[in-house]
Structure formats: C-alpha cells, structure tokens
PDB file of N, CA and C in Angstrom:
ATOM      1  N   UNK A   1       0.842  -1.178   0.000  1.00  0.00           N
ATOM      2  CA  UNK A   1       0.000   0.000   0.000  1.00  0.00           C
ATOM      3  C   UNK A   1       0.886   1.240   0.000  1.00  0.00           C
ATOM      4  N   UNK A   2       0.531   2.264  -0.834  1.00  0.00           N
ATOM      5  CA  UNK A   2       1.180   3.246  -0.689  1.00  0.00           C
ATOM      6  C   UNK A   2       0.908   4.135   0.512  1.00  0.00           C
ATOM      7  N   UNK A   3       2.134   4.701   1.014  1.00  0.00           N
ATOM      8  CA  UNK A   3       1.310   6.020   2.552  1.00  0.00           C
ATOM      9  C   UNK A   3       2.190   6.689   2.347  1.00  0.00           C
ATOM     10  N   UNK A   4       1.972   8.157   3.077  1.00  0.00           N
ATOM     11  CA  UNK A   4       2.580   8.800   3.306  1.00  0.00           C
ATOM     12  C   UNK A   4       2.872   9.553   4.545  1.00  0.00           C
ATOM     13  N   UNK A   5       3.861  10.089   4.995  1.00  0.00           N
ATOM     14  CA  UNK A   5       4.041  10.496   6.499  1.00  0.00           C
ATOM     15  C   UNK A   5       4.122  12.012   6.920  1.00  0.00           C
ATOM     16  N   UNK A   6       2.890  12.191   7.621  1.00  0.00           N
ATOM     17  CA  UNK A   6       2.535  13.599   7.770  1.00  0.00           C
ATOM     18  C   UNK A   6       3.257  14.135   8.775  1.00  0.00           C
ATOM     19  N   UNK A   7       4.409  13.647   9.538  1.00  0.00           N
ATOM     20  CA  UNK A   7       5.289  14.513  10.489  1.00  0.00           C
ATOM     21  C   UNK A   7       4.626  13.560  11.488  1.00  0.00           C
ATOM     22  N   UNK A   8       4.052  12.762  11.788  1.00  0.00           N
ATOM     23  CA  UNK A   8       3.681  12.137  13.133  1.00  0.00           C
ATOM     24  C   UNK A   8       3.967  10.761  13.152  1.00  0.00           C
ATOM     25  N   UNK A   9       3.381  10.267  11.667  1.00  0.00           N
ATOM     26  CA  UNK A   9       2.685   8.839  11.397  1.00  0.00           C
ATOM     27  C   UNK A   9       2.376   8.453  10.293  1.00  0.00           C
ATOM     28  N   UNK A  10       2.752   7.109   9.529  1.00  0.00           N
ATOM     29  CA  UNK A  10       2.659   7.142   8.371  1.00  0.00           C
ATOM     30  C   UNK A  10       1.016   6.945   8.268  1.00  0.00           C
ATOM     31  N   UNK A  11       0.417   7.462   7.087  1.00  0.00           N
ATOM     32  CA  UNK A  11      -0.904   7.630   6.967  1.00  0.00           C
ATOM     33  C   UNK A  11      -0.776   7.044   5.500  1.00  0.00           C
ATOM     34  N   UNK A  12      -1.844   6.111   5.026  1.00  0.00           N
ATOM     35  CA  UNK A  12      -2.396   5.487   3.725  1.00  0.00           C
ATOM     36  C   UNK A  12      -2.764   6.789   3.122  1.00  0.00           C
ATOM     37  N   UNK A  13      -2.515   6.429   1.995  1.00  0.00           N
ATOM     38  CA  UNK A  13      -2.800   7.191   0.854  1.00  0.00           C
ATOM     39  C   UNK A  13      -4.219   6.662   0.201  1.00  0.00           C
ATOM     40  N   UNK A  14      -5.098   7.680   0.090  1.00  0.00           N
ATOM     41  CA  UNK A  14      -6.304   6.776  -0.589  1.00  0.00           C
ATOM     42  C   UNK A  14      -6.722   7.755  -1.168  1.00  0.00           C
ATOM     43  N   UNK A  15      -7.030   7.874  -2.577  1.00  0.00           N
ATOM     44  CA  UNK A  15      -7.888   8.866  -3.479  1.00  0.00           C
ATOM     45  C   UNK A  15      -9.423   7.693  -4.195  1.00  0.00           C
ATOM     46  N   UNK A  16      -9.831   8.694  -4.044  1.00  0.00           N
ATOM     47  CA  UNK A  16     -11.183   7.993  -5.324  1.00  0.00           C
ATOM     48  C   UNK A  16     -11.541   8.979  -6.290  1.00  0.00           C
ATOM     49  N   UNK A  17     -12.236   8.596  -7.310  1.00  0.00           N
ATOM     50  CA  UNK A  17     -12.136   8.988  -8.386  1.00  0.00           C
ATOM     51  C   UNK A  17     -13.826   9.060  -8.341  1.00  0.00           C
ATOM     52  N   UNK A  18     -14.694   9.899  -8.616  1.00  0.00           N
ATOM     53  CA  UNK A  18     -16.260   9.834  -8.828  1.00  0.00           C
ATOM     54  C   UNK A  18     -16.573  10.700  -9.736  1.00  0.00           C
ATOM     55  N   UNK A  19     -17.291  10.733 -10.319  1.00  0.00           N
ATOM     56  CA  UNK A  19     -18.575  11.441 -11.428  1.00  0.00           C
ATOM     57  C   UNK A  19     -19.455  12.236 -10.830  1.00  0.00           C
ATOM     58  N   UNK A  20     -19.561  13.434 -11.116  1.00  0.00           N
ATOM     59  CA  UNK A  20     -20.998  13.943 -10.375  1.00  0.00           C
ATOM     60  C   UNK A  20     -21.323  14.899 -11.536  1.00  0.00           C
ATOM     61  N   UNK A  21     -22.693  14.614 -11.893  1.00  0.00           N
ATOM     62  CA  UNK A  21     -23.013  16.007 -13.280  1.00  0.00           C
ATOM     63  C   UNK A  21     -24.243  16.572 -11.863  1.00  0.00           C
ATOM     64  N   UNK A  22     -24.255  17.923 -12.276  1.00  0.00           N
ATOM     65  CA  UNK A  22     -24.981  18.684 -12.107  1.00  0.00           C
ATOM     66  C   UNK A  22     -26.303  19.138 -13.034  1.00  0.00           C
ATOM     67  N   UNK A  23     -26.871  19.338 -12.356  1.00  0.00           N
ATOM     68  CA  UNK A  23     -28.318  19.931 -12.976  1.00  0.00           C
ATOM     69  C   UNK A  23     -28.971  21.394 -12.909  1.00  0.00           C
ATOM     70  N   UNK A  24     -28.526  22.029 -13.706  1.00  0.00           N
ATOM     71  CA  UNK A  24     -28.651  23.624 -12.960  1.00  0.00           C
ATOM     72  C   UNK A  24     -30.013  23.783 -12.861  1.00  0.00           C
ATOM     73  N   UNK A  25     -30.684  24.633 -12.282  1.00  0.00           N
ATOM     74  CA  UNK A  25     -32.004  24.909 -12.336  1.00  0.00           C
ATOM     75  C   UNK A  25     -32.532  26.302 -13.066  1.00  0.00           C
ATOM     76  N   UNK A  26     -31.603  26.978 -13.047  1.00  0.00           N
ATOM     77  CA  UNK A  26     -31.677  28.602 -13.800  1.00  0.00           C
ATOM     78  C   UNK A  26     -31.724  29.162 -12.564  1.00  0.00           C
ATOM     79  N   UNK A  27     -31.852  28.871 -11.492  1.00  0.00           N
ATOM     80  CA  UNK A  27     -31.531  29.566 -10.342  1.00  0.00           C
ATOM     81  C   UNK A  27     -30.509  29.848  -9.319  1.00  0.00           C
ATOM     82  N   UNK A  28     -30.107  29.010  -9.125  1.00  0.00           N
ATOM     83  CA  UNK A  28     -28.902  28.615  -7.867  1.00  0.00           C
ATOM     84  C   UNK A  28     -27.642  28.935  -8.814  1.00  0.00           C
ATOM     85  N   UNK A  29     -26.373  28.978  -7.845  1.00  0.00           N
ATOM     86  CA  UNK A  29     -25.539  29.410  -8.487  1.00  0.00           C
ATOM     87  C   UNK A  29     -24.863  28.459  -7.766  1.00  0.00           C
ATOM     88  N   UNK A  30     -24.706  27.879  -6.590  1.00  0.00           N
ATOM     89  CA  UNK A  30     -23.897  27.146  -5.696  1.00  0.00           C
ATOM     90  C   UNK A  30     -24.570  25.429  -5.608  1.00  0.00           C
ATOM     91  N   UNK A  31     -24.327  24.583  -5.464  1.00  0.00           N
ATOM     92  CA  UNK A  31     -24.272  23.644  -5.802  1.00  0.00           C
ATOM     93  C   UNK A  31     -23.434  22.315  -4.596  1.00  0.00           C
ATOM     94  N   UNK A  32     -24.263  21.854  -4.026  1.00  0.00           N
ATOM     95  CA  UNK A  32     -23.610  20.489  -2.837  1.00  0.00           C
ATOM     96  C   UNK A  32     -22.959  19.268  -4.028  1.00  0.00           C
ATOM     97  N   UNK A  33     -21.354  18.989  -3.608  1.00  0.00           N
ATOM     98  CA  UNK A  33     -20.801  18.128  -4.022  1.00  0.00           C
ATOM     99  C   UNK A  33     -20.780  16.980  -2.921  1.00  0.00           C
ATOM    100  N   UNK A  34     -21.079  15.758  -3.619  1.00  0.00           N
ATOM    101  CA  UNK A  34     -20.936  14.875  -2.730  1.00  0.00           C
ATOM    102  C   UNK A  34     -19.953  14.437  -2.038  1.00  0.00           C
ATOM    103  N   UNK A  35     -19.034  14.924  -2.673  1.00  0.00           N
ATOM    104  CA  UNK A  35     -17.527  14.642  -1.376  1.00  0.00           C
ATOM    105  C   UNK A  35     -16.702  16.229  -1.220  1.00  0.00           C
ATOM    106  N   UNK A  36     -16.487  16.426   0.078  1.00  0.00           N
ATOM    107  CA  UNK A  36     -15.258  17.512   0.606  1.00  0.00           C
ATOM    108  C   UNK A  36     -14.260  17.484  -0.312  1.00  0.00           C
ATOM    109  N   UNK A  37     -13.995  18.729  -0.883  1.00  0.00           N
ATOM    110  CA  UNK A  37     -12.412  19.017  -2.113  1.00  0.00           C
ATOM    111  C   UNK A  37     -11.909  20.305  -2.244  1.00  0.00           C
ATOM    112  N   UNK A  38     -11.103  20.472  -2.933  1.00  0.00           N
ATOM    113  CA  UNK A  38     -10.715  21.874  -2.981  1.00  0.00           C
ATOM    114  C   UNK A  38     -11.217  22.295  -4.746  1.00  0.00           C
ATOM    115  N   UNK A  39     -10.852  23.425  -5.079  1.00  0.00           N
ATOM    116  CA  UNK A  39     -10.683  23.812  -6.542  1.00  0.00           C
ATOM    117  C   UNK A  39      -9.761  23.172  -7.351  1.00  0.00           C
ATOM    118  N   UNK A  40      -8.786  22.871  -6.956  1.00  0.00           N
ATOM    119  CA  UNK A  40      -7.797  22.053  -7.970  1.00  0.00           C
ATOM    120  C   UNK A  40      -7.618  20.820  -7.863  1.00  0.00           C
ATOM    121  N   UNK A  41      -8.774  20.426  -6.927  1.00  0.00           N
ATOM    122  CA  UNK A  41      -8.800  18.813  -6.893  1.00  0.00           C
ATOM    123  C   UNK A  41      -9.955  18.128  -7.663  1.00  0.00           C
ATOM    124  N   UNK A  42     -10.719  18.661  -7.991  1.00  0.00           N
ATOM    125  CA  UNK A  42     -11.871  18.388  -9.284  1.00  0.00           C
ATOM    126  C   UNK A  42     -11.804  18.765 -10.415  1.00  0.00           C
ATOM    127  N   UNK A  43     -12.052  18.413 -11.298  1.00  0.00           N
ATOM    128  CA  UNK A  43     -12.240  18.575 -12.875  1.00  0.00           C
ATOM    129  C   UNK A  43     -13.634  19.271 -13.110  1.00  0.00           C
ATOM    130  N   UNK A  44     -13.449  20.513 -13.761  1.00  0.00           N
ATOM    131  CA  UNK A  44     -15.483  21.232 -13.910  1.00  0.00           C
ATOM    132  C   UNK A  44     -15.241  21.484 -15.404  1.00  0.00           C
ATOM    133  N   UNK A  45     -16.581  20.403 -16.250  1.00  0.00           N
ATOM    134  CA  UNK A  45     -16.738  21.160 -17.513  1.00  0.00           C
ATOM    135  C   UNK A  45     -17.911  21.560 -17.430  1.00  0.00           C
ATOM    136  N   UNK A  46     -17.643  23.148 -18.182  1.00  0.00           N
ATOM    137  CA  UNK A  46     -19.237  23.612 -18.547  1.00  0.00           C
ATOM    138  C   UNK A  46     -19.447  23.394 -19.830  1.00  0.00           C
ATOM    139  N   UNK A  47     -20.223  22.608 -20.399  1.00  0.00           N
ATOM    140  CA  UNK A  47     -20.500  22.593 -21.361  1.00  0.00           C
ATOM    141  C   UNK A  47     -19.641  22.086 -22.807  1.00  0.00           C
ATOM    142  N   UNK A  48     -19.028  21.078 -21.897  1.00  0.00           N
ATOM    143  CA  UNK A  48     -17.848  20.377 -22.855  1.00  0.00           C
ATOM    144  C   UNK A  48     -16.644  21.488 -22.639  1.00  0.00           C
ATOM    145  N   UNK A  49     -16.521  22.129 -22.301  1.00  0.00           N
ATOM    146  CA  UNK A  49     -15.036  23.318 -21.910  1.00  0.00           C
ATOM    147  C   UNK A  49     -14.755  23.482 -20.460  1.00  0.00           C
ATOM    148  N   UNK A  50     -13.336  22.824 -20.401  1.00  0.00           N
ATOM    149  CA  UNK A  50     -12.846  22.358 -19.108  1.00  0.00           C
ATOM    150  C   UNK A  50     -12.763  24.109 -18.319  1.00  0.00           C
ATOM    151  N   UNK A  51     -12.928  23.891 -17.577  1.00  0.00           N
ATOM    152  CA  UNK A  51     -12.722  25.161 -16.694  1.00  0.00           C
ATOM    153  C   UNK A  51     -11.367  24.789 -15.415  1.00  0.00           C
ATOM    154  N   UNK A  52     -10.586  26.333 -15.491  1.00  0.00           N
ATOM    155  CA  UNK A  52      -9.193  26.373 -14.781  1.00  0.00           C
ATOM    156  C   UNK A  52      -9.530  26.543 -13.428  1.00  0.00           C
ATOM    157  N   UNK A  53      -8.541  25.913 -12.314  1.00  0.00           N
ATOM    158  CA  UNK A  53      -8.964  26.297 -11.018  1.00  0.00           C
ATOM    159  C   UNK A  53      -8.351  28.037 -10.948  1.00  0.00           C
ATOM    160  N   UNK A  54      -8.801  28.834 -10.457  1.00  0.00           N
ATOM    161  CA  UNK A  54      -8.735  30.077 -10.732  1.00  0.00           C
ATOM    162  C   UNK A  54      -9.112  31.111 -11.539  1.00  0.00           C
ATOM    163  N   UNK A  55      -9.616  30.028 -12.490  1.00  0.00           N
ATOM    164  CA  UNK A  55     -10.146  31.173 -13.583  1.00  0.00           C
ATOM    165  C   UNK A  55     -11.238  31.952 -13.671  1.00  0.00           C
ATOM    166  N   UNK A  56     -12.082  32.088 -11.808  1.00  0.00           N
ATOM    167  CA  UNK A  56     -13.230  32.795 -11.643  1.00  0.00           C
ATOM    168  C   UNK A  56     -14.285  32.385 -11.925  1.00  0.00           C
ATOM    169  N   UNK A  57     -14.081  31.315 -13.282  1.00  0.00           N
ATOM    170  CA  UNK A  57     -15.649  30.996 -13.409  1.00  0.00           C
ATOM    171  C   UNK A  57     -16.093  29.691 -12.392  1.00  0.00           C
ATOM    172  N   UNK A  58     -15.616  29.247 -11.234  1.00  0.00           N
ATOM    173  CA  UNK A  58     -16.255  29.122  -9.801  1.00  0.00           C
ATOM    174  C   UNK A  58     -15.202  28.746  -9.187  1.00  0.00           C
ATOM    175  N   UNK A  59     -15.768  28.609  -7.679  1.00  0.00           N
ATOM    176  CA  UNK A  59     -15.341  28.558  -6.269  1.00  0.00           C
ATOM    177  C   UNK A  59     -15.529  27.482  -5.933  1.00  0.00           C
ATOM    178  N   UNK A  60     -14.800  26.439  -4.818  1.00  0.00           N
ATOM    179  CA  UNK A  60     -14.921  25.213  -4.058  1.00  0.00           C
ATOM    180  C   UNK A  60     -14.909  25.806  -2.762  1.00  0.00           C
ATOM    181  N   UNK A  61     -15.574  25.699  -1.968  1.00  0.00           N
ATOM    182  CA  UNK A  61     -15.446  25.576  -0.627  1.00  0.00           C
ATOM    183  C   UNK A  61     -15.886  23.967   0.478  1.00  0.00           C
ATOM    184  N   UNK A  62     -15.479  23.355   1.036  1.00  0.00           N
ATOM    185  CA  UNK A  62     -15.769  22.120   1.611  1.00  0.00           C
ATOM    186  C   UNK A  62     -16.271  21.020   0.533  1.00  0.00           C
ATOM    187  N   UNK A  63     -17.719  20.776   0.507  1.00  0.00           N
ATOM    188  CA  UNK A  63     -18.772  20.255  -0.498  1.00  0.00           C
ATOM    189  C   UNK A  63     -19.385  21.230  -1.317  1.00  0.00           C
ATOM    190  N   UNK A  64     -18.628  22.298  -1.195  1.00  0.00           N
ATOM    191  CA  UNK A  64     -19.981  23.566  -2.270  1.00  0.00           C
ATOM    192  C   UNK A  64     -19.893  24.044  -2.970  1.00  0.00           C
ATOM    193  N   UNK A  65     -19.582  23.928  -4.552  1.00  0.00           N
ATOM    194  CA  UNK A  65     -19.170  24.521  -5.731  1.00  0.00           C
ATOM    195  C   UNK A  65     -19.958  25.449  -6.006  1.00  0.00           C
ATOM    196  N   UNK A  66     -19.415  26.732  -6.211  1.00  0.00           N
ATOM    197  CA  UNK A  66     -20.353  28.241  -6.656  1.00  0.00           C
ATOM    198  C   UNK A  66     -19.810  28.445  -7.777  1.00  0.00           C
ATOM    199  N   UNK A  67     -20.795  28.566  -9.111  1.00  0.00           N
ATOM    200  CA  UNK A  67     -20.107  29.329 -10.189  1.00  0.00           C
ATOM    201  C   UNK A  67     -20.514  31.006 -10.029  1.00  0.00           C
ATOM    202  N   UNK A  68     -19.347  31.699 -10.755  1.00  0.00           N
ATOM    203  CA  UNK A  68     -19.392  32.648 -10.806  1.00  0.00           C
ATOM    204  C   UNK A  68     -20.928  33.569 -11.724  1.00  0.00           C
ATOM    205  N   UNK A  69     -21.807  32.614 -12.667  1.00  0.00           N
ATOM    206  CA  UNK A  69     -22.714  32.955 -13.043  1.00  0.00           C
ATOM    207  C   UNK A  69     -23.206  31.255 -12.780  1.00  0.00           C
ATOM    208  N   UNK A  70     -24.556  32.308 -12.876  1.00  0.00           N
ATOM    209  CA  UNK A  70     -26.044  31.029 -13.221  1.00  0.00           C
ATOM    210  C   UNK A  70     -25.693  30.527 -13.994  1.00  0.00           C
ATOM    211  N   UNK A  71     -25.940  28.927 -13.978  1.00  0.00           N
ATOM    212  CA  UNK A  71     -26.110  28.102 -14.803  1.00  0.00           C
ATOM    213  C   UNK A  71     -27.474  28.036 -15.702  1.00  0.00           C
ATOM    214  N   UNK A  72     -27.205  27.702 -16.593  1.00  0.00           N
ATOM    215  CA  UNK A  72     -28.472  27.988 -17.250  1.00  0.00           C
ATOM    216  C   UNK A  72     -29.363  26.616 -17.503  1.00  0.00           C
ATOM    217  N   UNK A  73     -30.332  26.225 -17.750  1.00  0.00           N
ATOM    218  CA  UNK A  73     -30.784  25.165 -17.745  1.00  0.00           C
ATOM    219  C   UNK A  73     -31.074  25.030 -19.452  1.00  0.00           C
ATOM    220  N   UNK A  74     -31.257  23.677 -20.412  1.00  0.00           N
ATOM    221  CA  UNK A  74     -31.402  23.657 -21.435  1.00  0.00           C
ATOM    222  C   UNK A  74     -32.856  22.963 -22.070  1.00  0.00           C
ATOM    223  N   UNK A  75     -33.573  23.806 -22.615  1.00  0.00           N
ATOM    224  CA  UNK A  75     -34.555  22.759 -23.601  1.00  0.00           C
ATOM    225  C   UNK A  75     -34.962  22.318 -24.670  1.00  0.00           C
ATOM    226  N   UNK A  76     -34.708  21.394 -25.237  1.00  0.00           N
ATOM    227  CA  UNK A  76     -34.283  21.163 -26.560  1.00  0.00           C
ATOM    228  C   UNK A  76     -35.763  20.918 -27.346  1.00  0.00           C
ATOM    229  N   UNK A  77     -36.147  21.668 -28.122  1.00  0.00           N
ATOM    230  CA  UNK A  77     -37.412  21.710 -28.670  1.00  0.00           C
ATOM    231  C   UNK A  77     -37.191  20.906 -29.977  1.00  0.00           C
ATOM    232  N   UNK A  78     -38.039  19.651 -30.651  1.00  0.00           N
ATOM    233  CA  UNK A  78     -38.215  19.404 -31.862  1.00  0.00           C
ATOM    234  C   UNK A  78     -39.472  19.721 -32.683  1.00  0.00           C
TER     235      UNK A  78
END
C-alpha cells in the first residue's frame, strides 16, 4: 500500500475517483458536491469546456461549488 508520512505517522494514501453532473435549475448558483475538495482537486466542464482552477468561473469551498454565473438550464425543442 502506498502512505505517506505527515510529520507524526505514516498515513495510507487513498484517493477515489467519482462522477458527479450537475443539474442547474436557472436559479442557484452554488451547488452540494458529494464529497469535501478543494478547486484544484476536481475537474469542472461547462458545457464540454474544461474550466481552470482560478479562472473565476467558480469557487470550491468544503462540499460547495459556486459558479461565478447562473447556470443555465437547457430545452431542446423538436
């Protein structure tokens, strides 16, 4: 197993890897992720275009991704 040692104790290393799409509503701007992360520890596409951690167009805090604008919701009329 891989670990690593935080100054006390060696501690396991464990990442997971998950999927989460969002569903905007045209309202909310902030958004509950199912697991605790930072900004540069998730991958965000809007709309098939990867978005930079820093690049303003949103925020991570704990579980709570805020984009910088509304998401818009889509309806595809035939």
């Amino acid at each position: 197993a891989v670990e690593f040692y935080n100054g006390l104790s060696w501690q396991p290393l464990t990442n997971s890897i998950t999927d989460q799409q969002i569903t905007p509503d045209g309202i909310n701007q902030t958004f509950t992720l199912d697991q605790s992360t930072t900004a540069v520890g998730i991958i965000v596409s809007i709309n098939g275009t990867l978005q930079s951690p820093g690049s303003g167009a949103y925020s991570v805090s704990t579980n709570q991704i805020t984009f910088a604008e509304i998401p818009f919701t889509f309806f595809f009329l035939c």
